[in-house]
Short mmCIF file of C-alpha atoms and ligand atoms in Angstrom, two decimals:
data_model
loop_
_atom_site.label_atom_id
_atom_site.label_comp_id
_atom_site.label_asym_id
_atom_site.label_seq_id
_atom_site.Cartn_x
_atom_site.Cartn_y
_atom_site.Cartn_z
CA MET H 1 -15.05 7.54 -7.80
CA ASN H 2 -16.66 7.18 -4.42
CA THR H 3 -15.54 4.17 -2.44
CA LYS H 4 -17.67 2.89 0.36
CA THR H 5 -18.41 5.30 3.13
CA ALA H 6 -19.06 3.32 6.27
CA SER H 7 -19.35 4.51 9.81
CA GLY H 8 -16.84 1.93 11.13
CA ALA H 9 -14.10 3.61 9.14
CA ILE H 10 -10.67 3.97 10.75
CA LEU H 11 -9.50 6.14 7.89
CA THR H 12 -11.52 8.55 5.79
CA VAL H 13 -10.39 10.79 2.98
CA LYS H 14 -12.61 13.51 1.56
CA ARG H 15 -11.96 15.35 -1.69
CA LEU H 16 -8.25 15.00 -1.09
CA THR H 17 -6.26 17.04 -3.57
CA LYS H 18 -2.53 17.58 -3.89
CA VAL H 19 -1.05 19.91 -6.45
CA TYR H 20 2.73 20.06 -6.72
CA GLY H 21 4.55 23.05 -8.10
CA THR H 22 3.23 26.40 -9.20
CA ALA H 23 4.75 27.25 -12.58
CA VAL H 24 3.71 23.90 -14.07
CA PRO H 25 1.24 22.50 -11.54
CA VAL H 26 0.89 18.70 -11.27
CA ARG H 27 -2.40 17.42 -9.83
CA ALA H 28 -0.98 14.35 -8.13
CA LEU H 29 -4.27 13.75 -6.29
CA ASP H 30 -7.56 14.98 -7.66
CA GLU H 31 -10.46 15.08 -5.18
CA VAL H 32 -10.02 11.53 -3.91
CA ASP H 33 -12.71 10.07 -1.62
CA LEU H 34 -11.85 6.93 0.29
CA SER H 35 -12.97 5.12 3.38
CA VAL H 36 -11.14 2.19 4.97
CA GLU H 37 -12.63 0.03 7.70
CA ALA H 38 -10.68 -1.05 10.74
CA GLY H 39 -9.12 -4.44 10.05
CA GLU H 40 -9.19 -4.14 6.27
CA ILE H 41 -6.32 -4.78 3.88
CA VAL H 42 -6.60 -2.47 0.89
CA ALA H 43 -4.27 -2.73 -2.10
CA VAL H 44 -3.55 0.32 -4.23
CA MET H 45 -2.45 -0.29 -7.80
CA GLY H 46 -1.91 1.96 -10.78
CA PRO H 47 0.74 3.06 -13.22
CA SER H 48 3.82 4.99 -12.18
CA GLY H 49 2.94 8.62 -11.52
CA SER H 50 -0.74 7.93 -10.83
CA GLY H 51 -0.54 9.31 -7.28
CA LYS H 52 -0.19 6.18 -5.12
CA SER H 53 2.76 7.41 -3.06
CA THR H 54 1.24 10.87 -2.77
CA LEU H 55 -1.93 9.30 -1.35
CA LEU H 56 0.07 7.33 1.23
CA ASN H 57 2.14 10.38 2.13
CA MET H 58 -1.03 12.40 2.76
CA LEU H 59 -2.55 9.58 4.81
CA GLY H 60 0.63 9.39 6.85
CA ALA H 61 0.78 13.16 7.32
CA LEU H 62 4.23 13.13 5.77
CA ASP H 63 3.11 16.00 3.56
CA ARG H 64 0.16 18.39 3.59
CA PRO H 65 -2.70 18.24 1.09
CA THR H 66 -3.58 21.23 -1.08
CA SER H 67 -7.23 20.76 -0.11
CA GLY H 68 -9.56 18.14 1.29
CA CYS H 69 -9.17 16.24 4.52
CA VAL H 70 -7.80 13.08 6.07
CA MET H 71 -9.38 11.63 9.21
CA ILE H 72 -7.71 8.84 11.13
CA GLU H 73 -9.62 7.29 14.02
CA GLY H 74 -11.90 10.30 13.95
CA ASN H 75 -9.05 12.82 14.13
CA ASP H 76 -8.81 15.34 11.31
CA LEU H 77 -5.06 15.45 10.66
CA ASP H 78 -5.37 19.18 10.09
CA GLY H 79 -6.34 19.65 13.72
CA VAL H 80 -3.76 17.37 15.31
CA ARG H 81 -1.38 19.48 17.39
CA ASP H 82 1.59 17.15 17.68
CA LEU H 83 1.67 15.31 14.36
CA ASP H 84 4.96 13.55 15.13
CA ALA H 85 3.54 12.00 18.28
CA PHE H 86 0.26 11.11 16.59
CA ARG H 87 2.13 9.50 13.71
CA ALA H 88 4.42 7.53 16.00
CA LEU H 89 1.50 6.12 17.99
CA THR H 90 -1.03 5.47 15.24
CA LEU H 91 0.84 4.73 12.03
CA GLY H 92 3.55 2.38 10.87
CA PHE H 93 5.37 2.95 7.58
CA VAL H 94 7.06 0.43 5.33
CA PHE H 95 8.70 1.75 2.17
CA GLN H 96 10.20 0.11 -0.88
CA MET H 97 13.61 1.28 0.24
CA HIS H 98 13.79 -0.05 3.76
CA ASN H 99 15.43 3.17 5.06
CA LEU H 100 17.25 1.38 7.87
CA ILE H 101 20.06 3.34 9.49
CA PRO H 102 23.23 1.62 8.24
CA THR H 103 25.28 2.19 11.39
CA LEU H 104 22.67 0.73 13.76
CA THR H 105 22.04 -2.96 14.38
CA ALA H 106 18.71 -4.57 13.53
CA ALA H 107 17.57 -4.28 17.16
CA GLU H 108 18.66 -0.63 17.39
CA ASN H 109 16.85 0.21 14.15
CA VAL H 110 13.65 -1.34 15.49
CA GLN H 111 13.94 0.86 18.59
CA VAL H 112 14.13 4.14 16.66
CA PRO H 113 10.36 4.93 16.73
CA MET H 114 10.31 4.40 20.51
CA LYS H 115 12.80 7.19 21.16
CA GLY H 116 11.21 10.10 22.88
CA ARG H 117 8.42 7.97 24.26
CA GLY H 118 10.00 7.82 27.66
CA ALA H 119 10.37 4.05 27.72
CA ARG H 120 13.41 2.77 29.58
CA ARG H 121 16.33 1.62 27.47
CA ARG H 122 16.03 -1.89 28.75
CA ARG H 123 12.31 -2.03 28.04
CA GLN H 124 12.99 -0.66 24.56
CA HIS H 125 15.47 -3.41 23.89
CA GLU H 126 13.06 -6.09 25.13
CA ARG H 127 10.34 -4.69 22.94
CA ALA H 128 12.64 -4.64 19.90
CA MET H 129 13.50 -8.29 20.54
CA GLU H 130 9.79 -9.18 20.71
CA MET H 131 9.25 -7.53 17.35
CA LEU H 132 12.27 -9.26 15.82
CA GLU H 133 10.89 -12.54 17.10
CA LEU H 134 7.60 -11.77 15.42
CA VAL H 135 9.34 -11.31 12.07
CA GLY H 136 11.59 -14.33 12.65
CA LEU H 137 14.87 -12.47 13.02
CA VAL H 138 15.85 -12.68 16.70
CA GLU H 139 19.15 -14.34 15.84
CA ARG H 140 20.03 -11.35 13.62
CA ALA H 141 19.36 -8.72 16.26
CA GLY H 142 23.02 -7.69 16.43
CA HIS H 143 23.58 -7.56 12.68
CA LEU H 144 23.97 -4.37 10.70
CA PRO H 145 21.68 -3.85 7.67
CA SER H 146 24.62 -4.56 5.34
CA GLN H 147 24.90 -8.02 6.92
CA LEU H 148 21.28 -8.89 6.11
CA SER H 149 19.57 -10.00 2.90
CA GLY H 150 17.04 -7.73 1.18
CA GLY H 151 14.12 -9.73 2.55
CA GLN H 152 15.58 -9.68 6.07
CA ARG H 153 16.10 -5.92 5.91
CA GLN H 154 12.49 -5.45 4.87
CA ARG H 155 11.38 -7.64 7.77
CA VAL H 156 13.44 -5.48 10.14
CA ALA H 157 11.69 -2.45 8.62
CA ILE H 158 8.33 -4.09 9.34
CA ALA H 159 9.40 -4.85 12.92
CA ARG H 160 10.31 -1.17 13.25
CA ALA H 161 6.95 -0.12 11.79
CA LEU H 162 5.20 -2.30 14.37
CA VAL H 163 7.11 -1.44 17.48
CA ASN H 164 4.55 1.05 18.78
CA GLU H 165 1.66 -1.25 17.81
CA PRO H 166 0.15 1.11 15.25
CA ARG H 167 -3.47 0.57 14.26
CA VAL H 168 -2.66 1.36 10.64
CA ILE H 169 0.26 0.29 8.47
CA LEU H 170 1.01 2.20 5.28
CA ALA H 171 3.21 0.14 2.97
CA ASP H 172 4.51 1.66 -0.27
CA GLU H 173 5.72 -1.10 -2.59
CA PRO H 174 7.20 -3.07 0.32
CA THR H 175 8.11 -5.98 -1.93
CA GLY H 176 9.28 -3.86 -4.86
CA ASN H 177 12.96 -4.61 -4.37
CA LEU H 178 12.64 -8.22 -3.24
CA ASP H 179 12.87 -11.55 -5.01
CA SER H 180 9.56 -13.41 -5.16
CA VAL H 181 10.29 -15.70 -2.19
CA SER H 182 11.25 -12.83 0.16
CA GLY H 183 8.36 -10.81 -1.21
CA ARG H 184 5.94 -13.56 -0.32
CA GLU H 185 7.39 -13.79 3.20
CA VAL H 186 6.88 -10.08 3.72
CA ILE H 187 3.28 -10.25 2.49
CA GLU H 188 2.54 -13.31 4.62
CA LEU H 189 3.84 -11.40 7.61
CA LEU H 190 1.58 -8.43 6.89
CA VAL H 191 -1.44 -10.71 6.38
CA ARG H 192 -0.70 -12.48 9.67
CA LEU H 193 -0.52 -9.15 11.50
CA ASN H 194 -3.81 -8.18 10.01
CA ARG H 195 -5.40 -11.46 11.04
CA ASP H 196 -3.92 -11.73 14.54
CA ARG H 197 -3.97 -8.09 15.60
CA GLY H 198 -6.57 -6.54 13.35
CA THR H 199 -4.01 -4.08 12.01
CA THR H 200 -5.46 -2.10 9.11
CA ILE H 201 -3.12 -2.19 6.11
CA LEU H 202 -2.86 -0.06 2.99
CA ILE H 203 -0.40 -1.51 0.56
CA VAL H 204 0.77 -0.04 -2.73
CA THR H 205 1.85 -2.77 -5.10
CA HIS H 206 2.43 -3.56 -8.76
CA ASP H 207 1.98 -7.26 -8.09
CA ARG H 208 -1.46 -8.73 -8.73
CA ASN H 209 -0.68 -11.67 -6.47
CA VAL H 210 0.17 -9.32 -3.63
CA ALA H 211 -3.01 -7.37 -4.32
CA ARG H 212 -5.03 -10.57 -3.97
CA SER H 213 -4.06 -10.72 -0.29
CA ALA H 214 -6.23 -7.63 0.17
CA GLN H 215 -9.99 -7.45 0.48
CA ARG H 216 -10.18 -4.57 -1.96
CA ILE H 217 -8.03 -3.42 -4.83
CA LEU H 218 -8.15 0.27 -5.72
CA GLN H 219 -6.85 1.24 -9.11
CA MET H 220 -5.51 4.76 -9.49
CA ASN H 221 -4.94 6.77 -12.61
CA ASP H 222 -4.10 10.47 -12.98
CA GLY H 223 -4.62 11.19 -9.29
CA ARG H 224 -8.01 9.51 -9.05
CA ILE H 225 -9.36 6.17 -7.91
CA VAL H 226 -10.82 4.90 -11.17
CA HIS H 227 -11.79 1.33 -10.23
CA GLU H 228 -12.48 -0.60 -7.10
CA HIS H 229 -12.40 -4.39 -7.13
CA ILE H 230 -13.59 -6.62 -4.31
CA VAL H 231 -11.29 -9.63 -4.03
CA GLY H 232 -13.33 -12.85 -3.98
CA ASP H 233 -16.13 -11.21 -5.91
CA ALA H 234 -16.98 -13.43 -8.91
CA LEU H 235 -16.38 -10.74 -11.54
CA THR H 236 -13.04 -9.71 -10.01
CA GLU H 237 -11.90 -13.34 -9.82
CA ASP H 238 -12.84 -13.92 -13.45
CA LEU H 239 -11.10 -10.73 -14.50
CA LEU H 240 -7.96 -11.66 -12.55
CA ALA H 241 -7.89 -15.08 -14.19
CA LEU H 242 -8.49 -13.60 -17.65
CA ALA H 243 -5.87 -10.88 -17.12
CA GLN H 244 -3.31 -13.63 -16.58
CA SER H 245 -4.22 -15.59 -19.71
CA GLU H 246 -2.80 -15.14 -23.19
CA LEU H 247 -6.19 -13.94 -24.44
CA GLY H 248 -6.39 -11.46 -21.58
CA ARG H 249 -2.96 -10.09 -22.38
CA ARG H 250 -3.94 -9.64 -26.00
CA ILE H 251 -7.19 -7.91 -25.08
CA ILE H 252 -5.25 -5.58 -22.75
CA ALA H 253 -3.01 -4.78 -25.68
CA GLN H 254 -6.17 -4.11 -27.73
CA ASP H 255 -5.06 -6.73 -30.18
CA VAL H 256 -7.75 -6.57 -32.84
CA ASP H 257 -7.30 -10.20 -33.86
CA ALA H 258 -7.83 -11.32 -30.28
CA LEU H 259 -11.00 -9.25 -30.03
CA ALA H 260 -12.24 -10.68 -33.34
CA GLY H 261 -11.82 -14.13 -31.82
CA LEU H 262 -14.32 -13.33 -29.07
CA PRO H 263 -17.82 -14.66 -29.74
CA LEU H 264 -19.32 -11.22 -30.09
CA VAL H 265 -21.01 -9.52 -32.98
CA SER H 266 -18.37 -8.00 -35.17
CA ASP H 267 -19.43 -4.41 -35.55
CA GLY H 268 -19.04 -1.15 -33.65
CA ARG H 269 -20.40 -2.90 -30.59
CA LEU H 270 -17.56 -5.40 -30.56
CA THR H 271 -14.98 -2.65 -30.52
CA ARG H 272 -16.83 -0.87 -27.76
CA MET H 273 -17.14 -3.97 -25.59
CA GLY H 274 -13.58 -4.93 -26.35
CA ALA H 275 -12.42 -1.50 -25.25
CA GLU H 276 -14.46 -1.71 -22.05
CA LEU H 277 -13.14 -5.17 -21.25
CA SER H 278 -9.66 -4.03 -22.02
CA ALA H 279 -10.05 -1.06 -19.62
CA LEU H 280 -11.34 -3.36 -16.87
CA LEU H 281 -8.51 -5.81 -17.34
CA ARG H 282 -5.97 -3.03 -17.41
CA SER H 283 -7.34 -1.78 -14.11
CA LEU H 284 -6.00 -4.99 -12.58
CA THR H 285 -2.59 -4.53 -14.09
CA ASP H 286 -0.19 -1.67 -14.21
CA GLU H 287 0.18 -1.77 -17.93
CA THR H 288 -0.59 1.60 -19.40
CA ARG H 289 -1.61 2.49 -22.88
CA GLU H 290 -1.71 5.99 -24.13
N1 LIG S 1 7.62 16.31 -4.51
C1 LIG S 1 7.08 16.38 -5.73
N2 LIG S 1 7.18 17.50 -6.45
C2 LIG S 1 6.63 17.62 -7.67
N3 LIG S 1 5.92 16.64 -8.26
C3 LIG S 1 5.77 15.49 -7.59
C4 LIG S 1 6.34 15.30 -6.28
N4 LIG S 1 6.02 14.05 -5.86
C5 LIG S 1 5.29 13.50 -6.84
N5 LIG S 1 5.14 14.35 -7.88
C6 LIG S 1 4.36 14.10 -9.11
O1 LIG S 1 3.06 13.73 -8.73
C7 LIG S 1 2.57 12.67 -9.53
C8 LIG S 1 2.23 11.47 -8.67
O2 LIG S 1 3.43 10.94 -8.12
P1 LIG S 1 3.45 9.69 -7.14
O3 LIG S 1 2.44 9.88 -6.09
O4 LIG S 1 4.86 9.50 -6.70
O5 LIG S 1 3.00 8.50 -8.10
P2 LIG S 1 3.15 6.93 -7.94
O6 LIG S 1 3.55 6.62 -6.53
O7 LIG S 1 1.82 6.38 -8.33
O8 LIG S 1 4.21 6.52 -8.93
C9 LIG S 1 3.65 12.40 -10.56
O9 LIG S 1 3.33 13.14 -11.72
C10 LIG S 1 4.90 12.93 -9.90
O10 LIG S 1 5.83 13.34 -10.86
MG1 LIG S 2 5.22 5.59 -5.77
#
């Protein structure tokens, strides 16, 4: 599916394909087209194995596509000479597993992406403290990851992702391991960054409420973007509300009794509409049905 192709795009993906393995090839991404505007928050949903992490890894130049291209701020990643430097300056990563270095303090972890950038040690420390202040953790600067809660560790990881002021943040299930309160804090922080600094954010999530913080929700399946929902759009809002209701859950499960309860003509058409509605609702959840 083609998502909007605008000229103000900070990130553009064309026919991006990734095939893993050779003996039994897996098409993790199948000719994906995507365009993200500067300052957008885009949520990526979809069942496990649908290619969400692969997409983020390609966008972040953490791995190379089989074919197709990724352009960030007009640079085709294929033509970027020093990918490490480009990545460090342009992109911030937040993963489900925070990946903090256990033997470094919070402040030292935040400084890691600044290494090799020539900044003075003292300046690096000051900058790390600014970032920790931003995420509300200045008083924990000297703590090791093991001395922090899950939510605090993830906030340190966000501070680290931000330290070079990237224009784009790629977040892969950043709240996946957090309780709902910490998860909300992390999302609020990302939304605030987006609002105050115009940081463009791509966030993979299984949580519909998290996805609602975005302007768009992309639903992936089998390596493709199969649906795009605009948050705030009347249909999307209705679908989100229905998906959360008992009736919605039953329709998603293709519960025939629930479908029969809908005020629709009970013939082949009903089944067809029910199946279409069910597919739409499922595209806002991560529930799969074979
Ligand atoms: N390094 C890899 N080698 C082989 N197959 C992989 C690799 N990474 C991912 N895959 C496969 O690619 C598909 C998409 O995976 P992934 O992008 O991790 O999905 P998601 O993040 O949506 O759960 C899956 O079938 C997965 O098994
Ligand atoms: Mg994943």
